[in-house]
Amino acid sequence: MINYMKFIFTLILVILVVSNDIFAQCPMCRMAAESNLESGGSAGKGLNTGILYLLAIPYLMVFVLAMIWRKHRSRLAKN
């Protein structure tokens, strides 16, 4: 149990250390999208669509896996 807690603590620590680089990119992307939209481009709209896809895919995957699991469980219950 103690090894498991050490692993979880180390994992959280690594995620926190690495996440600083990830957060640094958000303002740069926002400024690039805003300047592109102001100059009449459509890259900002494409960026928004890409973000929506990135948000939707994990939920869709979980939904599909849940439906497969439910179907499998109902077949086992019938037998």
mmCIF file with all atom_site columns, N, CA and C in Angstrom:
data_model
loop_
_atom_site.group_PDB
_atom_site.id
_atom_site.type_symbol
_atom_site.label_atom_id
_atom_site.label_alt_id
_atom_site.label_comp_id
_atom_site.label_asym_id
_atom_site.label_entity_id
_atom_site.label_seq_id
_atom_site.pdbx_PDB_ins_code
_atom_site.Cartn_x
_atom_site.Cartn_y
_atom_site.Cartn_z
_atom_site.occupancy
_atom_site.B_iso_or_equiv
_atom_site.pdbx_formal_charge
_atom_site.auth_seq_id
_atom_site.auth_comp_id
_atom_site.auth_asym_id
_atom_site.auth_atom_id
_atom_site.pdbx_PDB_model_num
ATOM 1   N N  . MET A 1 1  ? 0.822   -1.195  0.000   1.00 0.00 ? 1  MET A N  1
ATOM 2   C CA . MET A 1 1  ? 0.000   0.000   0.000   1.00 0.00 ? 1  MET A CA 1
ATOM 3   C C  . MET A 1 1  ? 0.862   1.253   0.000   1.00 0.00 ? 1  MET A C  1
ATOM 4   N N  . ILE A 1 2  ? 1.973   1.221   0.734   1.00 0.00 ? 2  ILE A N  1
ATOM 5   C CA . ILE A 1 2  ? 2.848   2.390   0.804   1.00 0.00 ? 2  ILE A CA 1
ATOM 6   C C  . ILE A 1 2  ? 3.518   2.628   -0.550  1.00 0.00 ? 2  ILE A C  1
ATOM 7   N N  . ASN A 1 3  ? 3.904   1.553   -1.238  1.00 0.00 ? 3  ASN A N  1
ATOM 8   C CA . ASN A 1 3  ? 4.506   1.704   -2.562  1.00 0.00 ? 3  ASN A CA 1
ATOM 9   C C  . ASN A 1 3  ? 3.517   2.311   -3.546  1.00 0.00 ? 3  ASN A C  1
ATOM 10  N N  . TYR A 1 4  ? 2.261   1.924   -3.435  1.00 0.00 ? 4  TYR A N  1
ATOM 11  C CA . TYR A 1 4  ? 1.218   2.478   -4.292  1.00 0.00 ? 4  TYR A CA 1
ATOM 12  C C  . TYR A 1 4  ? 1.063   3.976   -4.048  1.00 0.00 ? 4  TYR A C  1
ATOM 13  N N  . MET A 1 5  ? 1.069   4.386   -2.794  1.00 0.00 ? 5  MET A N  1
ATOM 14  C CA . MET A 1 5  ? 0.937   5.806   -2.463  1.00 0.00 ? 5  MET A CA 1
ATOM 15  C C  . MET A 1 5  ? 2.154   6.590   -2.959  1.00 0.00 ? 5  MET A C  1
ATOM 16  N N  . LYS A 1 6  ? 3.339   6.009   -2.848  1.00 0.00 ? 6  LYS A N  1
ATOM 17  C CA . LYS A 1 6  ? 4.539   6.673   -3.358  1.00 0.00 ? 6  LYS A CA 1
ATOM 18  C C  . LYS A 1 6  ? 4.450   6.847   -4.874  1.00 0.00 ? 6  LYS A C  1
ATOM 19  N N  . PHE A 1 7  ? 3.947   5.829   -5.545  1.00 0.00 ? 7  PHE A N  1
ATOM 20  C CA . PHE A 1 7  ? 3.797   5.905   -6.994  1.00 0.00 ? 7  PHE A CA 1
ATOM 21  C C  . PHE A 1 7  ? 2.819   7.009   -7.379  1.00 0.00 ? 7  PHE A C  1
ATOM 22  N N  . ILE A 1 8  ? 1.677   7.066   -6.724  1.00 0.00 ? 8  ILE A N  1
ATOM 23  C CA . ILE A 1 8  ? 0.674   8.093   -7.017  1.00 0.00 ? 8  ILE A CA 1
ATOM 24  C C  . ILE A 1 8  ? 1.240   9.481   -6.743  1.00 0.00 ? 8  ILE A C  1
ATOM 25  N N  . PHE A 1 9  ? 1.922   9.647   -5.620  1.00 0.00 ? 9  PHE A N  1
ATOM 26  C CA . PHE A 1 9  ? 2.510   10.940  -5.279  1.00 0.00 ? 9  PHE A CA 1
ATOM 27  C C  . PHE A 1 9  ? 3.543   11.356  -6.322  1.00 0.00 ? 9  PHE A C  1
ATOM 28  N N  . THR A 1 10 ? 4.383   10.430  -6.747  1.00 0.00 ? 10 THR A N  1
ATOM 29  C CA . THR A 1 10 ? 5.395   10.726  -7.763  1.00 0.00 ? 10 THR A CA 1
ATOM 30  C C  . THR A 1 10 ? 4.742   11.084  -9.091  1.00 0.00 ? 10 THR A C  1
ATOM 31  N N  . LEU A 1 11 ? 3.702   10.370  -9.455  1.00 0.00 ? 11 LEU A N  1
ATOM 32  C CA . LEU A 1 11 ? 2.993   10.648  -10.696 1.00 0.00 ? 11 LEU A CA 1
ATOM 33  C C  . LEU A 1 11 ? 2.379   12.043  -10.679 1.00 0.00 ? 11 LEU A C  1
ATOM 34  N N  . ILE A 1 12 ? 1.740   12.410  -9.589  1.00 0.00 ? 12 ILE A N  1
ATOM 35  C CA . ILE A 1 12 ? 1.149   13.745  -9.467  1.00 0.00 ? 12 ILE A CA 1
ATOM 36  C C  . ILE A 1 12 ? 2.227   14.817  -9.529  1.00 0.00 ? 12 ILE A C  1
ATOM 37  N N  . LEU A 1 13 ? 3.338   14.583  -8.871  1.00 0.00 ? 13 LEU A N  1
ATOM 38  C CA . LEU A 1 13 ? 4.442   15.540  -8.875  1.00 0.00 ? 13 LEU A CA 1
ATOM 39  C C  . LEU A 1 13 ? 4.996   15.736  -10.291 1.00 0.00 ? 13 LEU A C  1
ATOM 40  N N  . VAL A 1 14 ? 5.161   14.654  -11.028 1.00 0.00 ? 14 VAL A N  1
ATOM 41  C CA . VAL A 1 14 ? 5.663   14.749  -12.401 1.00 0.00 ? 14 VAL A CA 1
ATOM 42  C C  . VAL A 1 14 ? 4.678   15.507  -13.282 1.00 0.00 ? 14 VAL A C  1
ATOM 43  N N  . ILE A 1 15 ? 3.402   15.241  -13.132 1.00 0.00 ? 15 ILE A N  1
ATOM 44  C CA . ILE A 1 15 ? 2.389   15.939  -13.927 1.00 0.00 ? 15 ILE A CA 1
ATOM 45  C C  . ILE A 1 15 ? 2.411   17.432  -13.633 1.00 0.00 ? 15 ILE A C  1
ATOM 46  N N  . LEU A 1 16 ? 2.548   17.800  -12.372 1.00 0.00 ? 16 LEU A N  1
ATOM 47  C CA . LEU A 1 16 ? 2.588   19.217  -12.020 1.00 0.00 ? 16 LEU A CA 1
ATOM 48  C C  . LEU A 1 16 ? 3.830   19.907  -12.572 1.00 0.00 ? 16 LEU A C  1
ATOM 49  N N  . VAL A 1 17 ? 4.947   19.226  -12.566 1.00 0.00 ? 17 VAL A N  1
ATOM 50  C CA . VAL A 1 17 ? 6.186   19.825  -13.075 1.00 0.00 ? 17 VAL A CA 1
ATOM 51  C C  . VAL A 1 17 ? 6.114   19.997  -14.594 1.00 0.00 ? 17 VAL A C  1
ATOM 52  N N  . VAL A 1 18 ? 5.572   19.024  -15.292 1.00 0.00 ? 18 VAL A N  1
ATOM 53  C CA . VAL A 1 18 ? 5.508   19.071  -16.748 1.00 0.00 ? 18 VAL A CA 1
ATOM 54  C C  . VAL A 1 18 ? 4.420   20.028  -17.230 1.00 0.00 ? 18 VAL A C  1
ATOM 55  N N  . SER A 1 19 ? 3.379   20.247  -16.456 1.00 0.00 ? 19 SER A N  1
ATOM 56  C CA . SER A 1 19 ? 2.245   21.043  -16.912 1.00 0.00 ? 19 SER A CA 1
ATOM 57  C C  . SER A 1 19 ? 2.578   22.516  -17.098 1.00 0.00 ? 19 SER A C  1
ATOM 58  N N  . ASN A 1 20 ? 3.657   23.034  -16.517 1.00 0.00 ? 20 ASN A N  1
ATOM 59  C CA . ASN A 1 20 ? 4.009   24.436  -16.722 1.00 0.00 ? 20 ASN A CA 1
ATOM 60  C C  . ASN A 1 20 ? 4.278   24.731  -18.191 1.00 0.00 ? 20 ASN A C  1
ATOM 61  N N  . ASP A 1 21 ? 4.907   23.828  -18.897 1.00 0.00 ? 21 ASP A N  1
ATOM 62  C CA . ASP A 1 21 ? 5.158   24.028  -20.319 1.00 0.00 ? 21 ASP A CA 1
ATOM 63  C C  . ASP A 1 21 ? 3.860   24.018  -21.119 1.00 0.00 ? 21 ASP A C  1
ATOM 64  N N  . ILE A 1 22 ? 2.913   23.234  -20.697 1.00 0.00 ? 22 ILE A N  1
ATOM 65  C CA . ILE A 1 22 ? 1.637   23.154  -21.403 1.00 0.00 ? 22 ILE A CA 1
ATOM 66  C C  . ILE A 1 22 ? 0.853   24.449  -21.243 1.00 0.00 ? 22 ILE A C  1
ATOM 67  N N  . PHE A 1 23 ? 0.772   24.982  -20.031 1.00 0.00 ? 23 PHE A N  1
ATOM 68  C CA . PHE A 1 23 ? 0.018   26.202  -19.794 1.00 0.00 ? 23 PHE A CA 1
ATOM 69  C C  . PHE A 1 23 ? 0.636   27.399  -20.505 1.00 0.00 ? 23 PHE A C  1
ATOM 70  N N  . ALA A 1 24 ? 1.908   27.385  -20.774 1.00 0.00 ? 24 ALA A N  1
ATOM 71  C CA . ALA A 1 24 ? 2.583   28.515  -21.407 1.00 0.00 ? 24 ALA A CA 1
ATOM 72  C C  . ALA A 1 24 ? 2.145   28.697  -22.854 1.00 0.00 ? 24 ALA A C  1
ATOM 73  N N  . GLN A 1 25 ? 1.616   27.687  -23.489 1.00 0.00 ? 25 GLN A N  1
ATOM 74  C CA . GLN A 1 25 ? 1.248   27.791  -24.894 1.00 0.00 ? 25 GLN A CA 1
ATOM 75  C C  . GLN A 1 25 ? -0.121  28.421  -25.109 1.00 0.00 ? 25 GLN A C  1
ATOM 76  N N  . CYS A 1 26 ? -0.990  28.416  -24.134 1.00 0.00 ? 26 CYS A N  1
ATOM 77  C CA . CYS A 1 26 ? -2.353  28.907  -24.323 1.00 0.00 ? 26 CYS A CA 1
ATOM 78  C C  . CYS A 1 26 ? -2.412  30.373  -24.755 1.00 0.00 ? 26 CYS A C  1
ATOM 79  N N  . PRO A 1 27 ? -1.726  31.300  -24.104 1.00 0.00 ? 27 PRO A N  1
ATOM 80  C CA . PRO A 1 27 ? -1.788  32.695  -24.551 1.00 0.00 ? 27 PRO A CA 1
ATOM 81  C C  . PRO A 1 27 ? -1.239  32.888  -25.962 1.00 0.00 ? 27 PRO A C  1
ATOM 82  N N  . MET A 1 28 ? -0.242  32.117  -26.323 1.00 0.00 ? 28 MET A N  1
ATOM 83  C CA . MET A 1 28 ? 0.320   32.243  -27.667 1.00 0.00 ? 28 MET A CA 1
ATOM 84  C C  . MET A 1 28 ? -0.696  31.809  -28.721 1.00 0.00 ? 28 MET A C  1
ATOM 85  N N  . CYS A 1 29 ? -1.382  30.731  -28.469 1.00 0.00 ? 29 CYS A N  1
ATOM 86  C CA . CYS A 1 29 ? -2.398  30.259  -29.417 1.00 0.00 ? 29 CYS A CA 1
ATOM 87  C C  . CYS A 1 29 ? -3.541  31.262  -29.511 1.00 0.00 ? 29 CYS A C  1
ATOM 88  N N  . ARG A 1 30 ? -3.942  31.794  -28.378 1.00 0.00 ? 30 ARG A N  1
ATOM 89  C CA . ARG A 1 30 ? -5.044  32.757  -28.362 1.00 0.00 ? 30 ARG A CA 1
ATOM 90  C C  . ARG A 1 30 ? -4.674  34.005  -29.157 1.00 0.00 ? 30 ARG A C  1
ATOM 91  N N  . MET A 1 31 ? -3.480  34.530  -28.948 1.00 0.00 ? 31 MET A N  1
ATOM 92  C CA . MET A 1 31 ? -3.059  35.730  -29.675 1.00 0.00 ? 31 MET A CA 1
ATOM 93  C C  . MET A 1 31 ? -2.968  35.459  -31.171 1.00 0.00 ? 31 MET A C  1
ATOM 94  N N  . ALA A 1 32 ? -2.469  34.299  -31.545 1.00 0.00 ? 32 ALA A N  1
ATOM 95  C CA . ALA A 1 32 ? -2.364  33.958  -32.967 1.00 0.00 ? 32 ALA A CA 1
ATOM 96  C C  . ALA A 1 32 ? -3.743  33.840  -33.600 1.00 0.00 ? 32 ALA A C  1
ATOM 97  N N  . ALA A 1 33 ? -4.685  33.224  -32.909 1.00 0.00 ? 33 ALA A N  1
ATOM 98  C CA . ALA A 1 33 ? -6.039  33.071  -33.445 1.00 0.00 ? 33 ALA A CA 1
ATOM 99  C C  . ALA A 1 33 ? -6.740  34.418  -33.544 1.00 0.00 ? 33 ALA A C  1
ATOM 100 N N  . GLU A 1 34 ? -6.594  35.267  -32.522 1.00 0.00 ? 34 GLU A N  1
ATOM 101 C CA . GLU A 1 34 ? -7.235  36.580  -32.552 1.00 0.00 ? 34 GLU A CA 1
ATOM 102 C C  . GLU A 1 34 ? -6.669  37.451  -33.667 1.00 0.00 ? 34 GLU A C  1
ATOM 103 N N  . SER A 1 35 ? -5.362  37.452  -33.834 1.00 0.00 ? 35 SER A N  1
ATOM 104 C CA . SER A 1 35 ? -4.768  38.275  -34.893 1.00 0.00 ? 35 SER A CA 1
ATOM 105 C C  . SER A 1 35 ? -5.160  37.757  -36.268 1.00 0.00 ? 35 SER A C  1
ATOM 106 N N  . ASN A 1 36 ? -5.302  36.446  -36.408 1.00 0.00 ? 36 ASN A N  1
ATOM 107 C CA . ASN A 1 36 ? -5.718  35.882  -37.685 1.00 0.00 ? 36 ASN A CA 1
ATOM 108 C C  . ASN A 1 36 ? -7.153  36.266  -38.000 1.00 0.00 ? 36 ASN A C  1
ATOM 109 N N  . LEU A 1 37 ? -8.039  36.227  -37.012 1.00 0.00 ? 37 LEU A N  1
ATOM 110 C CA . LEU A 1 37 ? -9.435  36.602  -37.239 1.00 0.00 ? 37 LEU A CA 1
ATOM 111 C C  . LEU A 1 37 ? -9.557  38.085  -37.559 1.00 0.00 ? 37 LEU A C  1
ATOM 112 N N  . GLU A 1 38 ? -8.762  38.925  -36.898 1.00 0.00 ? 38 GLU A N  1
ATOM 113 C CA . GLU A 1 38 ? -8.813  40.363  -37.158 1.00 0.00 ? 38 GLU A CA 1
ATOM 114 C C  . GLU A 1 38 ? -8.360  40.693  -38.571 1.00 0.00 ? 38 GLU A C  1
ATOM 115 N N  . SER A 1 39 ? -7.449  39.923  -39.107 1.00 0.00 ? 39 SER A N  1
ATOM 116 C CA . SER A 1 39 ? -6.959  40.180  -40.464 1.00 0.00 ? 39 SER A CA 1
ATOM 117 C C  . SER A 1 39 ? -7.809  39.486  -41.526 1.00 0.00 ? 39 SER A C  1
ATOM 118 N N  . GLY A 1 40 ? -8.925  38.898  -41.124 1.00 0.00 ? 40 GLY A N  1
ATOM 119 C CA . GLY A 1 40 ? -9.854  38.298  -42.077 1.00 0.00 ? 40 GLY A CA 1
ATOM 120 C C  . GLY A 1 40 ? -9.629  36.820  -42.330 1.00 0.00 ? 40 GLY A C  1
ATOM 121 N N  . GLY A 1 41 ? -8.754  36.197  -41.607 1.00 0.00 ? 41 GLY A N  1
ATOM 122 C CA . GLY A 1 41 ? -8.491  34.773  -41.787 1.00 0.00 ? 41 GLY A CA 1
ATOM 123 C C  . GLY A 1 41 ? -9.526  33.909  -41.085 1.00 0.00 ? 41 GLY A C  1
ATOM 124 N N  . SER A 1 42 ? -9.450  32.624  -41.314 1.00 0.00 ? 42 SER A N  1
ATOM 125 C CA . SER A 1 42 ? -10.401 31.700  -40.685 1.00 0.00 ? 42 SER A CA 1
ATOM 126 C C  . SER A 1 42 ? -9.699  30.658  -39.823 1.00 0.00 ? 42 SER A C  1
ATOM 127 N N  . ALA A 1 43 ? -8.442  30.884  -39.481 1.00 0.00 ? 43 ALA A N  1
ATOM 128 C CA . ALA A 1 43 ? -7.708  29.906  -38.670 1.00 0.00 ? 43 ALA A CA 1
ATOM 129 C C  . ALA A 1 43 ? -8.284  29.804  -37.265 1.00 0.00 ? 43 ALA A C  1
ATOM 130 N N  . GLY A 1 44 ? -8.811  30.901  -36.734 1.00 0.00 ? 44 GLY A N  1
ATOM 131 C CA . GLY A 1 44 ? -9.412  30.879  -35.398 1.00 0.00 ? 44 GLY A CA 1
ATOM 132 C C  . GLY A 1 44 ? -10.626 29.976  -35.341 1.00 0.00 ? 44 GLY A C  1
ATOM 133 N N  . LYS A 1 45 ? -11.436 30.007  -36.398 1.00 0.00 ? 45 LYS A N  1
ATOM 134 C CA . LYS A 1 45 ? -12.612 29.134  -36.444 1.00 0.00 ? 45 LYS A CA 1
ATOM 135 C C  . LYS A 1 45 ? -12.185 27.673  -36.524 1.00 0.00 ? 45 LYS A C  1
ATOM 136 N N  . GLY A 1 46 ? -11.147 27.413  -37.298 1.00 0.00 ? 46 GLY A N  1
ATOM 137 C CA . GLY A 1 46 ? -10.624 26.048  -37.382 1.00 0.00 ? 46 GLY A CA 1
ATOM 138 C C  . GLY A 1 46 ? -10.050 25.584  -36.062 1.00 0.00 ? 46 GLY A C  1
ATOM 139 N N  . LEU A 1 47 ? -9.407  26.503  -35.349 1.00 0.00 ? 47 LEU A N  1
ATOM 140 C CA . LEU A 1 47 ? -8.865  26.182  -34.030 1.00 0.00 ? 47 LEU A CA 1
ATOM 141 C C  . LEU A 1 47 ? -9.986  25.829  -33.060 1.00 0.00 ? 47 LEU A C  1
ATOM 142 N N  . ASN A 1 48 ? -11.075 26.596  -33.111 1.00 0.00 ? 48 ASN A N  1
ATOM 143 C CA . ASN A 1 48 ? -12.218 26.299  -32.240 1.00 0.00 ? 48 ASN A CA 1
ATOM 144 C C  . ASN A 1 48 ? -12.835 24.945  -32.571 1.00 0.00 ? 48 ASN A C  1
ATOM 145 N N  . THR A 1 49 ? -12.938 24.633  -33.849 1.00 0.00 ? 49 THR A N  1
ATOM 146 C CA . THR A 1 49 ? -13.472 23.331  -34.248 1.00 0.00 ? 49 THR A CA 1
ATOM 147 C C  . THR A 1 49 ? -12.559 22.203  -33.772 1.00 0.00 ? 49 THR A C  1
ATOM 148 N N  . GLY A 1 50 ? -11.262 22.412  -33.889 1.00 0.00 ? 50 GLY A N  1
ATOM 149 C CA . GLY A 1 50 ? -10.304 21.410  -33.411 1.00 0.00 ? 50 GLY A CA 1
ATOM 150 C C  . GLY A 1 50 ? -10.416 21.178  -31.918 1.00 0.00 ? 50 GLY A C  1
ATOM 151 N N  . ILE A 1 51 ? -10.614 22.255  -31.171 1.00 0.00 ? 51 ILE A N  1
ATOM 152 C CA . ILE A 1 51 ? -10.780 22.130  -29.721 1.00 0.00 ? 51 ILE A CA 1
ATOM 153 C C  . ILE A 1 51 ? -12.039 21.334  -29.399 1.00 0.00 ? 51 ILE A C  1
ATOM 154 N N  . LEU A 1 52 ? -13.118 21.591  -30.133 1.00 0.00 ? 52 LEU A N  1
ATOM 155 C CA . LEU A 1 52 ? -14.354 20.836  -29.900 1.00 0.00 ? 52 LEU A CA 1
ATOM 156 C C  . LEU A 1 52 ? -14.162 19.350  -30.196 1.00 0.00 ? 52 LEU A C  1
ATOM 157 N N  . TYR A 1 53 ? -13.433 19.032  -31.256 1.00 0.00 ? 53 TYR A N  1
ATOM 158 C CA . TYR A 1 53 ? -13.140 17.628  -31.546 1.00 0.00 ? 53 TYR A CA 1
ATOM 159 C C  . TYR A 1 53 ? -12.317 17.001  -30.428 1.00 0.00 ? 53 TYR A C  1
ATOM 160 N N  . LEU A 1 54 ? -11.318 17.727  -29.954 1.00 0.00 ? 54 LEU A N  1
ATOM 161 C CA . LEU A 1 54 ? -10.478 17.196  -28.880 1.00 0.00 ? 54 LEU A CA 1
ATOM 162 C C  . LEU A 1 54 ? -11.275 16.971  -27.602 1.00 0.00 ? 54 LEU A C  1
ATOM 163 N N  . LEU A 1 55 ? -12.278 17.791  -27.362 1.00 0.00 ? 55 LEU A N  1
ATOM 164 C CA . LEU A 1 55 ? -13.116 17.609  -26.180 1.00 0.00 ? 55 LEU A CA 1
ATOM 165 C C  . LEU A 1 55 ? -14.118 16.473  -26.362 1.00 0.00 ? 55 LEU A C  1
ATOM 166 N N  . ALA A 1 56 ? -14.625 16.301  -27.576 1.00 0.00 ? 56 ALA A N  1
ATOM 167 C CA . ALA A 1 56 ? -15.690 15.327  -27.804 1.00 0.00 ? 56 ALA A CA 1
ATOM 168 C C  . ALA A 1 56 ? -15.180 13.891  -27.900 1.00 0.00 ? 56 ALA A C  1
ATOM 169 N N  . ILE A 1 57 ? -14.011 13.682  -28.451 1.00 0.00 ? 57 ILE A N  1
ATOM 170 C CA . ILE A 1 57 ? -13.508 12.325  -28.699 1.00 0.00 ? 57 ILE A CA 1
ATOM 171 C C  . ILE A 1 57 ? -13.399 11.487  -27.427 1.00 0.00 ? 57 ILE A C  1
ATOM 172 N N  . PRO A 1 58 ? -12.832 11.986  -26.320 1.00 0.00 ? 58 PRO A N  1
ATOM 173 C CA . PRO A 1 58 ? -12.770 11.135  -25.118 1.00 0.00 ? 58 PRO A CA 1
ATOM 174 C C  . PRO A 1 58 ? -14.151 10.751  -24.590 1.00 0.00 ? 58 PRO A C  1
ATOM 175 N N  . TYR A 1 59 ? -15.099 11.689  -24.632 1.00 0.00 ? 59 TYR A N  1
ATOM 176 C CA . TYR A 1 59 ? -16.450 11.363  -24.178 1.00 0.00 ? 59 TYR A CA 1
ATOM 177 C C  . TYR A 1 59 ? -17.091 10.320  -25.083 1.00 0.00 ? 59 TYR A C  1
ATOM 178 N N  . LEU A 1 60 ? -16.873 10.438  -26.368 1.00 0.00 ? 60 LEU A N  1
ATOM 179 C CA . LEU A 1 60 ? -17.406 9.460   -27.310 1.00 0.00 ? 60 LEU A CA 1
ATOM 180 C C  . LEU A 1 60 ? -16.793 8.083   -27.078 1.00 0.00 ? 60 LEU A C  1
ATOM 181 N N  . MET A 1 61 ? -15.500 8.042   -26.826 1.00 0.00 ? 61 MET A N  1
ATOM 182 C CA . MET A 1 61 ? -14.831 6.766   -26.559 1.00 0.00 ? 61 MET A CA 1
ATOM 183 C C  . MET A 1 61 ? -15.371 6.112   -25.289 1.00 0.00 ? 61 MET A C  1
ATOM 184 N N  . VAL A 1 62 ? -15.570 6.889   -24.240 1.00 0.00 ? 62 VAL A N  1
ATOM 185 C CA . VAL A 1 62 ? -16.113 6.344   -22.992 1.00 0.00 ? 62 VAL A CA 1
ATOM 186 C C  . VAL A 1 62 ? -17.528 5.837   -23.217 1.00 0.00 ? 62 VAL A C  1
ATOM 187 N N  . PHE A 1 63 ? -18.328 6.581   -23.985 1.00 0.00 ? 63 PHE A N  1
ATOM 188 C CA . PHE A 1 63 ? -19.694 6.161   -24.270 1.00 0.00 ? 63 PHE A CA 1
ATOM 189 C C  . PHE A 1 63 ? -19.713 4.836   -25.029 1.00 0.00 ? 63 PHE A C  1
ATOM 190 N N  . VAL A 1 64 ? -18.869 4.712   -26.042 1.00 0.00 ? 64 VAL A N  1
ATOM 191 C CA . VAL A 1 64 ? -18.824 3.477   -26.831 1.00 0.00 ? 64 VAL A CA 1
ATOM 192 C C  . VAL A 1 64 ? -18.372 2.305   -25.968 1.00 0.00 ? 64 VAL A C  1
ATOM 193 N N  . LEU A 1 65 ? -17.347 2.512   -25.150 1.00 0.00 ? 65 LEU A N  1
ATOM 194 C CA . LEU A 1 65 ? -16.886 1.439   -24.263 1.00 0.00 ? 65 LEU A CA 1
ATOM 195 C C  . LEU A 1 65 ? -17.965 1.050   -23.254 1.00 0.00 ? 65 LEU A C  1
ATOM 196 N N  . ALA A 1 66 ? -18.703 2.025   -22.745 1.00 0.00 ? 66 ALA A N  1
ATOM 197 C CA . ALA A 1 66 ? -19.785 1.724   -21.805 1.00 0.00 ? 66 ALA A CA 1
ATOM 198 C C  . ALA A 1 66 ? -20.888 0.918   -22.482 1.00 0.00 ? 66 ALA A C  1
ATOM 199 N N  . MET A 1 67 ? -21.203 1.247   -23.723 1.00 0.00 ? 67 MET A N  1
ATOM 200 C CA . MET A 1 67 ? -22.237 0.500   -24.436 1.00 0.00 ? 67 MET A CA 1
ATOM 201 C C  . MET A 1 67 ? -21.782 -0.933  -24.729 1.00 0.00 ? 67 MET A C  1
ATOM 202 N N  . ILE A 1 68 ? -20.513 -1.095  -25.099 1.00 0.00 ? 68 ILE A N  1
ATOM 203 C CA . ILE A 1 68 ? -19.985 -2.445  -25.335 1.00 0.00 ? 68 ILE A CA 1
ATOM 204 C C  . ILE A 1 68 ? -20.001 -3.246  -24.043 1.00 0.00 ? 68 ILE A C  1
ATOM 205 N N  . TRP A 1 69 ? -19.581 -2.632  -22.940 1.00 0.00 ? 69 TRP A N  1
ATOM 206 C CA . TRP A 1 69 ? -19.578 -3.309  -21.641 1.00 0.00 ? 69 TRP A CA 1
ATOM 207 C C  . TRP A 1 69 ? -20.998 -3.691  -21.237 1.00 0.00 ? 69 TRP A C  1
ATOM 208 N N  . ARG A 1 70 ? -21.953 -2.781  -21.444 1.00 0.00 ? 70 ARG A N  1
ATOM 209 C CA . ARG A 1 70 ? -23.352 -3.053  -21.083 1.00 0.00 ? 70 ARG A CA 1
ATOM 210 C C  . ARG A 1 70 ? -23.910 -4.211  -21.911 1.00 0.00 ? 70 ARG A C  1
ATOM 211 N N  . LYS A 1 71 ? -23.601 -4.210  -23.198 1.00 0.00 ? 71 LYS A N  1
ATOM 212 C CA . LYS A 1 71 ? -24.078 -5.283  -24.067 1.00 0.00 ? 71 LYS A CA 1
ATOM 213 C C  . LYS A 1 71 ? -23.476 -6.624  -23.637 1.00 0.00 ? 71 LYS A C  1
ATOM 214 N N  . HIS A 1 72 ? -22.203 -6.612  -23.308 1.00 0.00 ? 72 HIS A N  1
ATOM 215 C CA . HIS A 1 72 ? -21.524 -7.825  -22.858 1.00 0.00 ? 72 HIS A CA 1
ATOM 216 C C  . HIS A 1 72 ? -22.123 -8.325  -21.548 1.00 0.00 ? 72 HIS A C  1
ATOM 217 N N  . ARG A 1 73 ? -22.386 -7.417  -20.613 1.00 0.00 ? 73 ARG A N  1
ATOM 218 C CA . ARG A 1 73 ? -22.963 -7.805  -19.321 1.00 0.00 ? 73 ARG A CA 1
ATOM 219 C C  . ARG A 1 73 ? -24.375 -8.366  -19.486 1.00 0.00 ? 73 ARG A C  1
ATOM 220 N N  . SER A 1 74 ? -25.155 -7.796  -20.401 1.00 0.00 ? 74 SER A N  1
ATOM 221 C CA . SER A 1 74 ? -26.515 -8.300  -20.595 1.00 0.00 ? 74 SER A CA 1
ATOM 222 C C  . SER A 1 74 ? -26.493 -9.697  -21.218 1.00 0.00 ? 74 SER A C  1
ATOM 223 N N  . ARG A 1 75 ? -25.523 -9.958  -22.098 1.00 0.00 ? 75 ARG A N  1
ATOM 224 C CA . ARG A 1 75 ? -25.399 -11.302 -22.670 1.00 0.00 ? 75 ARG A CA 1
ATOM 225 C C  . ARG A 1 75 ? -25.006 -12.315 -21.604 1.00 0.00 ? 75 ARG A C  1
ATOM 226 N N  . LEU A 1 76 ? -24.113 -11.921 -20.694 1.00 0.00 ? 76 LEU A N  1
ATOM 227 C CA . LEU A 1 76 ? -23.716 -12.823 -19.616 1.00 0.00 ? 76 LEU A CA 1
ATOM 228 C C  . LEU A 1 76 ? -24.879 -13.089 -18.660 1.00 0.00 ? 76 LEU A C  1
ATOM 229 N N  . ALA A 1 77 ? -25.705 -12.089 -18.431 1.00 0.00 ? 77 ALA A N  1
ATOM 230 C CA . ALA A 1 77 ? -26.837 -12.256 -17.523 1.00 0.00 ? 77 ALA A CA 1
ATOM 231 C C  . ALA A 1 77 ? -27.884 -13.210 -18.111 1.00 0.00 ? 77 ALA A C  1
ATOM 232 N N  . LYS A 1 78 ? -28.033 -13.202 -19.431 1.00 0.00 ? 78 LYS A N  1
ATOM 233 C CA . LYS A 1 78 ? -29.000 -14.089 -20.075 1.00 0.00 ? 78 LYS A CA 1
ATOM 234 C C  . LYS A 1 78 ? -28.555 -15.541 -20.012 1.00 0.00 ? 78 LYS A C  1
ATOM 235 N N  . ASN A 1 79 ? -27.270 -15.779 -20.039 1.00 0.00 ? 79 ASN A N  1
ATOM 236 C CA . ASN A 1 79 ? -26.740 -17.153 -20.009 1.00 0.00 ? 79 ASN A CA 1
ATOM 237 C C  . ASN A 1 79 ? -26.667 -17.603 -18.621 1.00 0.00 ? 79 ASN A C  1
#
